[in-house]
Coordinates of C-alpha atoms in Angstrom, one line a residue:
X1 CA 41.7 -27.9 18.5
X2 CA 42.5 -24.6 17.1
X3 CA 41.4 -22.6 19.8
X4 CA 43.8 -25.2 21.9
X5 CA 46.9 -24.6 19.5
X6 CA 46.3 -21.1 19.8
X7 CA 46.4 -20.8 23.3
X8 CA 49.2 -22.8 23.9
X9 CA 51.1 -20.4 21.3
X10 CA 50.1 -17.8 23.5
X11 CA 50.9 -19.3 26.9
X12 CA 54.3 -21.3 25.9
X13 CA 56.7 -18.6 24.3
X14 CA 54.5 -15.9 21.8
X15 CA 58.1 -15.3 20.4
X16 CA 57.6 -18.8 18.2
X17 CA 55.6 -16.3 16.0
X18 CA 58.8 -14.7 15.2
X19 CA 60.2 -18.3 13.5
X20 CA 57.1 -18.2 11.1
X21 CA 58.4 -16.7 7.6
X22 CA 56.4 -13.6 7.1
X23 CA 54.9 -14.8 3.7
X24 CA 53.0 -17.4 5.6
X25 CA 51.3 -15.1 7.8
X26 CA 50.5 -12.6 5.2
X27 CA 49.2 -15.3 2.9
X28 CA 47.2 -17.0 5.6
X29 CA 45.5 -13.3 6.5
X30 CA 45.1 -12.8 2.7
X31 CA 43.4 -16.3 2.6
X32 CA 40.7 -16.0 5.6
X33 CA 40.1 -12.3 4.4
X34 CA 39.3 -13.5 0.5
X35 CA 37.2 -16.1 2.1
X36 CA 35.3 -14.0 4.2
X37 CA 34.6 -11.2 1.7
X38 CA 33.2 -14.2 -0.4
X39 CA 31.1 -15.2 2.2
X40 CA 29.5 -12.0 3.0
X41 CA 29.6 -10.2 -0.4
X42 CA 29.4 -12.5 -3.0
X43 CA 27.6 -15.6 -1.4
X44 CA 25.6 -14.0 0.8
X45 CA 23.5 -12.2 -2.5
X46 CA 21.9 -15.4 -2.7
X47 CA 20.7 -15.6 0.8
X48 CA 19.7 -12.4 2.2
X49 CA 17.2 -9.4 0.9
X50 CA 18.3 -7.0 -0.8
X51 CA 17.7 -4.0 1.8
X52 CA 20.4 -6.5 4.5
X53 CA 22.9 -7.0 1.2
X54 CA 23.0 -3.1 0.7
X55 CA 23.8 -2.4 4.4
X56 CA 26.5 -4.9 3.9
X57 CA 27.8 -2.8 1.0
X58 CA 28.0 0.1 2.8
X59 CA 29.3 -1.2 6.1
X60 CA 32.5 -2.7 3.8
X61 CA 33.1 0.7 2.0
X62 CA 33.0 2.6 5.6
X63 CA 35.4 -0.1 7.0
X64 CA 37.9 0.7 3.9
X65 CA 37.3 4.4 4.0
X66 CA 37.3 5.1 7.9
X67 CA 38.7 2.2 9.1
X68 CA 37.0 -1.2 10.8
X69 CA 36.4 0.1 14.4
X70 CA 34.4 3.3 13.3
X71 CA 33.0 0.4 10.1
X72 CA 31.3 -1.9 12.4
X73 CA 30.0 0.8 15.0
X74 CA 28.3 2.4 12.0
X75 CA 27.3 -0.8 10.7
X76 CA 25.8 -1.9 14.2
X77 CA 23.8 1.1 14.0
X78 CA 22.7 0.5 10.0
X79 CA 21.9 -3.2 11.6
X80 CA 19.5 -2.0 14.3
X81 CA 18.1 0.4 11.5
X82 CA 17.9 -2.6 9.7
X83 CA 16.2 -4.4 11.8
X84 CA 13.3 -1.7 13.0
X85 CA 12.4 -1.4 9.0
X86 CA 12.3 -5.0 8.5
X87 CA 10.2 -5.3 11.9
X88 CA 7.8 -2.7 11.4
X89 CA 6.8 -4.9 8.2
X90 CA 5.3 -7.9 10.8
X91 CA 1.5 -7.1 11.0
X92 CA 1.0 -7.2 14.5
X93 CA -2.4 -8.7 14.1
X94 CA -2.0 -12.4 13.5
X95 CA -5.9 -12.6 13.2
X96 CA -9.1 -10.9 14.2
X97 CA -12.7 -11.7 14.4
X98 CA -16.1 -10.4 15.4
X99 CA -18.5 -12.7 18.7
X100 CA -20.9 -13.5 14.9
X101 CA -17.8 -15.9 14.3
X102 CA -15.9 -16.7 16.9
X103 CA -17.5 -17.6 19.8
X104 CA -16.6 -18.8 24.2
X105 CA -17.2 -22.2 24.6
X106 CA -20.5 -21.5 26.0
X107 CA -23.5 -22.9 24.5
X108 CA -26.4 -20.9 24.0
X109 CA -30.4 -21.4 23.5
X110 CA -31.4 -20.6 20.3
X111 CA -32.3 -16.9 21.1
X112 CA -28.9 -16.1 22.7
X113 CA -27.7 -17.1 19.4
X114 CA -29.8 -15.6 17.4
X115 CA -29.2 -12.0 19.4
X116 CA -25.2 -13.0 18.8
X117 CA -25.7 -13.3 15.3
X118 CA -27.4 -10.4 14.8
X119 CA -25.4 -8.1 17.0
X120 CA -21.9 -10.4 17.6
X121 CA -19.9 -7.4 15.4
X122 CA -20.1 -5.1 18.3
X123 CA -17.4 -7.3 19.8
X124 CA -14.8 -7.3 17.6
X125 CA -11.1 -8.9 18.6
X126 CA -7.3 -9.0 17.8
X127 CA -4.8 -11.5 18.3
X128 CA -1.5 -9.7 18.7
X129 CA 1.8 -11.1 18.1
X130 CA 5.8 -10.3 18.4
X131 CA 7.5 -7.6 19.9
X132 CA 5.6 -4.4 19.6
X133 CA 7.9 -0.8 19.2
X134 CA 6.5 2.2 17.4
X135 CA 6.5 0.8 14.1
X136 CA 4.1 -2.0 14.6
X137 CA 2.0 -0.6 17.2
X138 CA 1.7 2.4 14.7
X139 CA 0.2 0.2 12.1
X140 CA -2.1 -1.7 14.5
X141 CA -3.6 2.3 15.7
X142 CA -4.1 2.9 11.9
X143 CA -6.1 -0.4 11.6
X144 CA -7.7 -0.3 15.0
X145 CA -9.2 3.3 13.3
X146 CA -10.0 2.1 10.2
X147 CA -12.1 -0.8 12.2
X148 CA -14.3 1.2 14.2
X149 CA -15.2 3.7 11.1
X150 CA -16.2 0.6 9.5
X151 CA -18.3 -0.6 12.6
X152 CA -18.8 2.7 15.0
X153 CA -21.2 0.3 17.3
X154 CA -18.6 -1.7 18.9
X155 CA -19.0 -2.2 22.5
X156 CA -15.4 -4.3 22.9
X157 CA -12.1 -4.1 21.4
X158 CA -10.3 -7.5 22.8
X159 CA -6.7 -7.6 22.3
X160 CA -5.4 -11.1 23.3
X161 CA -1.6 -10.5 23.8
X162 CA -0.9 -14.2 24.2
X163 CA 1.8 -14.2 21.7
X164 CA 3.6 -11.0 22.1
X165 CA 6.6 -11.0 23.4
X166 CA 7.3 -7.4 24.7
X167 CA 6.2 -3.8 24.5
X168 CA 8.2 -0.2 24.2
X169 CA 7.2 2.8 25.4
X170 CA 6.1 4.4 22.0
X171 CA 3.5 1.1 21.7
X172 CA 2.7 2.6 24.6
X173 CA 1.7 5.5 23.5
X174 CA 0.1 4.2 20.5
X175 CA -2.3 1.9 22.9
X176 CA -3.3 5.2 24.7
X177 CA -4.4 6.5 21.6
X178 CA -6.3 3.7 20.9
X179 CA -8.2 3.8 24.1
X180 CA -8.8 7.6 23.2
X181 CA -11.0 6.1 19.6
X182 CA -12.7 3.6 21.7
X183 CA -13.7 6.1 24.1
X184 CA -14.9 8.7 21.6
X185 CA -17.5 5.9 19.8
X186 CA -18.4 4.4 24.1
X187 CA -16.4 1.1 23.3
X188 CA -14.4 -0.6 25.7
X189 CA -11.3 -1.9 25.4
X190 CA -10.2 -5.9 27.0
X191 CA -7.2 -6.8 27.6
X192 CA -6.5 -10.9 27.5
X193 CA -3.4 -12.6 28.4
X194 CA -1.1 -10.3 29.9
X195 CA 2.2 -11.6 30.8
X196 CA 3.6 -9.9 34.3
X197 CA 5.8 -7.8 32.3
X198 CA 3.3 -6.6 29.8
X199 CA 0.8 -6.0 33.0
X200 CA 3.9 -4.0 34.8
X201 CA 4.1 -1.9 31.7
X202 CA 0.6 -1.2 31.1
X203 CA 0.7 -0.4 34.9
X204 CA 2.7 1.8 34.9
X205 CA 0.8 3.9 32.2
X206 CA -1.8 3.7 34.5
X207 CA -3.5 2.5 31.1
X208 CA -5.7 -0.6 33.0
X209 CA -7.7 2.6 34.6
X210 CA -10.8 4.0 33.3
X211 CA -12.7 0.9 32.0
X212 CA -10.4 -1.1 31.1
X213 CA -11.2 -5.0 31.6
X214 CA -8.4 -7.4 32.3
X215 CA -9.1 -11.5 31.6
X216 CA -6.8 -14.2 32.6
X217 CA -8.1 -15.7 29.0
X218 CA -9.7 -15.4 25.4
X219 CA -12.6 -17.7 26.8
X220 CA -13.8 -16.3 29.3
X221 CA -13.0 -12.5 27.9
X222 CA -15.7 -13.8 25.3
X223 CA -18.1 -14.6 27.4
X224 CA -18.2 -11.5 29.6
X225 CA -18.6 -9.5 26.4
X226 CA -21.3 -12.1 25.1
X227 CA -23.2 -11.6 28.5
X228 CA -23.1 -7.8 28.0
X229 CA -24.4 -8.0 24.4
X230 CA -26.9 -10.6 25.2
X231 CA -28.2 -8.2 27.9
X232 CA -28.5 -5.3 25.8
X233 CA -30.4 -6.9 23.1
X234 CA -32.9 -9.3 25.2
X235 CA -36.5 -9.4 25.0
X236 CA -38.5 -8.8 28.2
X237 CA -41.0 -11.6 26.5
X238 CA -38.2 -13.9 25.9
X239 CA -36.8 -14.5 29.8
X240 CA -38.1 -17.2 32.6
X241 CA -39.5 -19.3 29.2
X242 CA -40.8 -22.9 30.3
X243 CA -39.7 -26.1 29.4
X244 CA -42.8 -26.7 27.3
X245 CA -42.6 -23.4 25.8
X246 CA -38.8 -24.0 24.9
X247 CA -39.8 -28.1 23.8
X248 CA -43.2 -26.1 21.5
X249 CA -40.3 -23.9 19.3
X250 CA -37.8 -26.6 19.2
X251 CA -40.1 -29.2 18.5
X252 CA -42.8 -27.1 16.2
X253 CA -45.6 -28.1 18.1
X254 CA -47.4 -27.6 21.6
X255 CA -48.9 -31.4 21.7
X256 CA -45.1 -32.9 20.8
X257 CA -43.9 -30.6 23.2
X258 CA -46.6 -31.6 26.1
X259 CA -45.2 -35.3 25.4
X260 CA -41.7 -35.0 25.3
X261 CA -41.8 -33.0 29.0
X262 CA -44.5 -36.3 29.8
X263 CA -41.0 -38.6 28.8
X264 CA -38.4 -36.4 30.6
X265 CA -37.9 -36.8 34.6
X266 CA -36.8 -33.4 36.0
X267 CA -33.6 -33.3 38.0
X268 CA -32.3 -30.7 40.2
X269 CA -28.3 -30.3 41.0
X270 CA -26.0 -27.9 43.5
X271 CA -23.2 -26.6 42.2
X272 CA -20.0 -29.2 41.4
X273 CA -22.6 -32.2 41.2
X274 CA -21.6 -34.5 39.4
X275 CA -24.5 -35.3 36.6
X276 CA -22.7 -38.3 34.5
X277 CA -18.7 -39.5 34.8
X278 CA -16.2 -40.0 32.0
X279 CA -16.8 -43.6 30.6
X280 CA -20.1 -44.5 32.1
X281 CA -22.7 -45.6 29.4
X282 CA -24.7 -42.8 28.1
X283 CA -27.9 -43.8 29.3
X284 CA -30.0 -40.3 28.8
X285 CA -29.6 -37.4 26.9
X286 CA -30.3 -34.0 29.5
X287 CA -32.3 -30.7 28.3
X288 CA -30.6 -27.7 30.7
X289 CA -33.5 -25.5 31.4
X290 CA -32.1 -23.3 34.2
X291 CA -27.9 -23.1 35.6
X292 CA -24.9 -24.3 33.5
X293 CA -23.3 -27.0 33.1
X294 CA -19.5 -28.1 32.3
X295 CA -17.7 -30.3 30.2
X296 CA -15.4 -32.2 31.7
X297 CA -12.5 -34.1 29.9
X298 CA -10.3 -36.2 32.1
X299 CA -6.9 -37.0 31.2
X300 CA -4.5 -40.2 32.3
X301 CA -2.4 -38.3 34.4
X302 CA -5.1 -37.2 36.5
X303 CA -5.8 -33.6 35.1
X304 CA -8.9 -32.5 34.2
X305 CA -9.8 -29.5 31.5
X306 CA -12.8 -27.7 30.9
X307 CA -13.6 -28.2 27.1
X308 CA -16.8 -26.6 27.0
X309 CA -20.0 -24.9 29.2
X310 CA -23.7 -25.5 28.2
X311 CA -26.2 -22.7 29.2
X312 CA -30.4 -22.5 29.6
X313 CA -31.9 -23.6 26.7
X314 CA -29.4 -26.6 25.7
X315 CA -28.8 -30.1 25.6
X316 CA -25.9 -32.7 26.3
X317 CA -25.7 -35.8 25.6
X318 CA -27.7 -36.4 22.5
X319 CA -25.1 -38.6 20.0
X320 CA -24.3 -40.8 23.5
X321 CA -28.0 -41.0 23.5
X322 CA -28.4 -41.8 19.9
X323 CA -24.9 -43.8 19.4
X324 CA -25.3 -45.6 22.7
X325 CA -21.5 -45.2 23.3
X326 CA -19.9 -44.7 26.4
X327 CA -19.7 -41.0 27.5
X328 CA -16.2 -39.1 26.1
X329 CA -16.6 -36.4 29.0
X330 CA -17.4 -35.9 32.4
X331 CA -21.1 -33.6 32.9
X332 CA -20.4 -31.1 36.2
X333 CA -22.9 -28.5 37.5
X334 CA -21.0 -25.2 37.6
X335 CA -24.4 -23.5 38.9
X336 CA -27.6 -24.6 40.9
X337 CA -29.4 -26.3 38.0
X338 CA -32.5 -27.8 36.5
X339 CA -32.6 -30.3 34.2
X340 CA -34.7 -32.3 32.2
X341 CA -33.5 -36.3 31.3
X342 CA -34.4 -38.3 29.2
X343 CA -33.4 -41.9 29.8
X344 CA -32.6 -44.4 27.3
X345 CA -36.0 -46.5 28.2
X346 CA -38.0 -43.9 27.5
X347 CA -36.0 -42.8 23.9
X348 CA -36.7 -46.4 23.0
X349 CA -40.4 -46.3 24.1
X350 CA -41.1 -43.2 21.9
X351 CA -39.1 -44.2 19.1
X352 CA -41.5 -47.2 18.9
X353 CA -44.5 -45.9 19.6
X354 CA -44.7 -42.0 18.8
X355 CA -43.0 -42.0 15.7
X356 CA -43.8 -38.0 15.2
X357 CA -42.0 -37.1 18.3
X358 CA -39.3 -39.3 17.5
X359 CA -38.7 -37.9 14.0
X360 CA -39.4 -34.0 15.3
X361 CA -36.4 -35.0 18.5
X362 CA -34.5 -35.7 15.6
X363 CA -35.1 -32.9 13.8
X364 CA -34.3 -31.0 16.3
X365 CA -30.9 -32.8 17.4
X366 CA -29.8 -32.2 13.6
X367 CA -30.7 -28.8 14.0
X368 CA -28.3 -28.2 17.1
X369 CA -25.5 -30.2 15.6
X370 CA -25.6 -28.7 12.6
X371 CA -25.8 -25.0 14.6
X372 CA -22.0 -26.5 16.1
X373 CA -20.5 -27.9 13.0
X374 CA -21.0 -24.5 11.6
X375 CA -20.0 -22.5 14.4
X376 CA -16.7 -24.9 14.1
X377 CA -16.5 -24.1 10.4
X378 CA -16.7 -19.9 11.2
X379 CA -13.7 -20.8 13.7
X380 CA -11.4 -22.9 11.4
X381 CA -12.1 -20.1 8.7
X382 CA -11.0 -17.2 11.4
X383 CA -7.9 -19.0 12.3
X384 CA -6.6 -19.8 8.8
X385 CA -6.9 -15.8 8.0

C-alpha cells in the first residue's frame, strides 16, 4: 500500500509535495531516522557480536564525518572484512576418522578385520564443509600437518567434499600444499564427492594429476583404500583357506567344524543371481566362502538401494535363521560365488541332536553380531565429534 501511494505521488503531479507543510516532512525524516538509529545502534547490541556491533559503530561515525555514500562503501568493505574474520572461524572439518573406526559397508572375515584394526590408521579421513577461501583452507593445511606428524604411515588422506559449497583460488593453493606433505611421507590423497564445479576447479589446477584418486562416494572411496591396506598386510598362509578350515577357527574345533560343512549344501551363483528376495521366509542362513554378495533393500516406489556388501569369510542371514521372520532385504550376487546354506531343517536337526554344535553356531553368531554392534557404536561415536 505504501509503495502504491508513493508511486501514484510520483506519477499523478510530484508538485502535491509542495502542499505538505515542511514541519511534516522534517518531522517524518526525523522520526524514520531516530527509529532506525535505534534499531541498528541501540537494539541491535542485543543481537549481534560484538566484532559486527563495532563495524556498525564505525560505519555511522564515517557516514557523519565523510558523508553516507563514501559511509556505506567503506562499510561494505568493513562488511566483507567482517565476514572473512567471522568465516575463517568455521573449522572446515566437520569430522574425521581413521578405516579402525569407520568402516565401507563391506563385511569382512575375521582376518580382514583383524589386519583393519591393526593397521585401519593408515587411512585417515575428513569430512569438509562450507565454503572454503584462504582462511579456512589455511587452518585445514595446519591440521592436515599436524595429522601426519602424529601418524607419518598413512597411505590415504580422503577428503569427502560432500558438504562444501565452493572453493577460491588461495584453497587452492592451500590443497597443493597439502598434496606436497602427503607426498613427502608416500601418502595418497582421495578425493570423494566432487561437485562439477569443485571438479572444474581442481581441474584446472591440474591438481587430480599425479596420484590423485577420485570416488563418486565415501563408500566405495573406503573400500578401495581397505583393499589396498588389506593387501599390504596379508599373510601368504592366510589366502584360499577352506571352508572347514574357516568353520575349525570360528567354531574352535576341527570335529564341530567337519559337522557343520556335513549340515551345509554348497551353492554356486553368477553374478546378479538372485540368492533369496525381500519378504520370502528366511529359511537358511548362508556362510560366503568365495565372491560377494549385496544387500538389497527394496523400496515401495520401486527403487532399490544397496545397504550393505558381504565378503569371503561371512555370513547372512543368521537372525532370519534364528528369529524365523521373513527376510527385511533382498541377497544378490555381485560376483561369481560360493556359498555354503544351511537350511532351516537341518538348524532344527542339530539343534536337537548336536547340542555342542548348536551352542558353538551360537557362539559364533554372537560373536559376529556383537563385531557389528560395535563397529556401529565406533560410527555413531565418529559422527557425533
Amino acid at each position: 500500500v505504501v509503495a502504491a501511494i508513493s508511486a501514484l505521488v510520483l506519477t499523478a503531479d510530484p508538485a502535491f509535495l509542495a502542499y505538505v507543510p515542511r514541519y511534516v516532512l522534517g518531522g517524518l525524516l526525523l522520526y524514520l531516522g531516530t527509529q532506525l538509529i535505534y534499531g541498528w545502534l541501540i537494539d541491535s547490541a542485543r543481537r549481534i557480536s560484538p566484532l559486527e556491533y563495532a563495524s556498525l559503530l564505525a560505519i555511522a561515525l564515517l557516514i557523519i564525518q565523510i558523508g553516507f555514500i563514501a559511509g556505506v562503501l567503506i562499510g561494505v568493505i568493513i562488511g566483507c572484512a567482517t565476514f572473512a574474520v567471522s568465516a575463517s572461524r568455521v573449522n572446515a572439518i566437520k569430522f574425521s576418522f581413521d578405516g579402525s573406526e569407520y568402516r565401507s559397508s563391506l563385511d569382512r572375515g575375521p582376518e580382514e578385520l583383524r589386519i583393519l584394526a591393526d593397521h585401519g590408521r593408515e587411512i585417515q579421513g575428513m569430512s569438509l564443509q562450507s565454503y572454503l577461501f584462504f582462511g579456512s583452507a589455511n587452518r585445514l593445511y595446519q591440521q592436515v600437518k599436524e595429522l601426519f606428524a602424529q601418524w607419518p604411515d598413512t597411505r590415504f588422506l580422503l577428503f569427502d567434499l560432500r558438504l562444501v559449497t565452493g572453493i577460491d583460488s588461495s584453497a587452492m593453493h592451500s590443497f597443493t600444499q597439502i598434496k606436497r606433505a602427503a607426498d613427502d611421507i608416500g601418502a595418497r590423497l582421495v578425493l570423494v564427492n566432487l561437485s562439477p564445479e569443485l571438479s572444474t576447479a581442481f581441474r584446472n589446477r591440474e591438481f587430480v594429476s599425479g596420484g590423485v584418486i577420485l570416488a563418486d562416494d565415501l563408500d566405495h572411496a573406503l573400500e578401495t583404500c581397505e583393499k589396498e591396506v588389506i593387501a599390504a598386510h596379508w599373510a601368504k598362509d592366510a589366502q584360499g583357506r577352506s571352508l572347514r578350515e574357516w568353520f575349525t577357527q570360528a567354531l574352535g574345533s576341527a570335529d564341530l567344524a567337519e559337522q557343520l560343512t556335513a549340515c551345509c549344501q554348497r551353492l554356486e551363483v553368477r553374478q546378479n543371481d538372485i540368492i533369496a528376495s525381500q519378504g520370502d521366509p528366511a529359511d537358511c542362513m548362508h556362510f560366503i566362502l568365495e565372491g560377494r554378495v549385496g544387500i538389497m533393500v527394496k523400496f515401495d516406489d520401486g527403487r532399490s538401494v544397496r545397504v550393505r556388501s558381504l565378503g569371503p569369510h561371512t555370513t547372512i542371514g543368521e537372525m532370519g535363521l534364528i528369529t524365523r521372520q521373513v527376510r527385511s532385504a533382498t541377497i544378490q550376487a555381485e560376483l561369481d560365488s560360493v556359498l555354503y546354506a544351511l537350511s532351516f531343517e537341518a538348524y532344527e536337526r542339530l539343534k536337537s541332536e548336536n547340542r555342542p554344535l548348536h551352542q558353538a553356531l551360537l557362539s559364533y553368531v554372537v560373536t559376529v553380531m556383537a563385531e557389528r554392534l560395535g563397529f556401529a557404536s565406533k560410527v555413531i561415536g565418529v559422527l557425533r565429534r
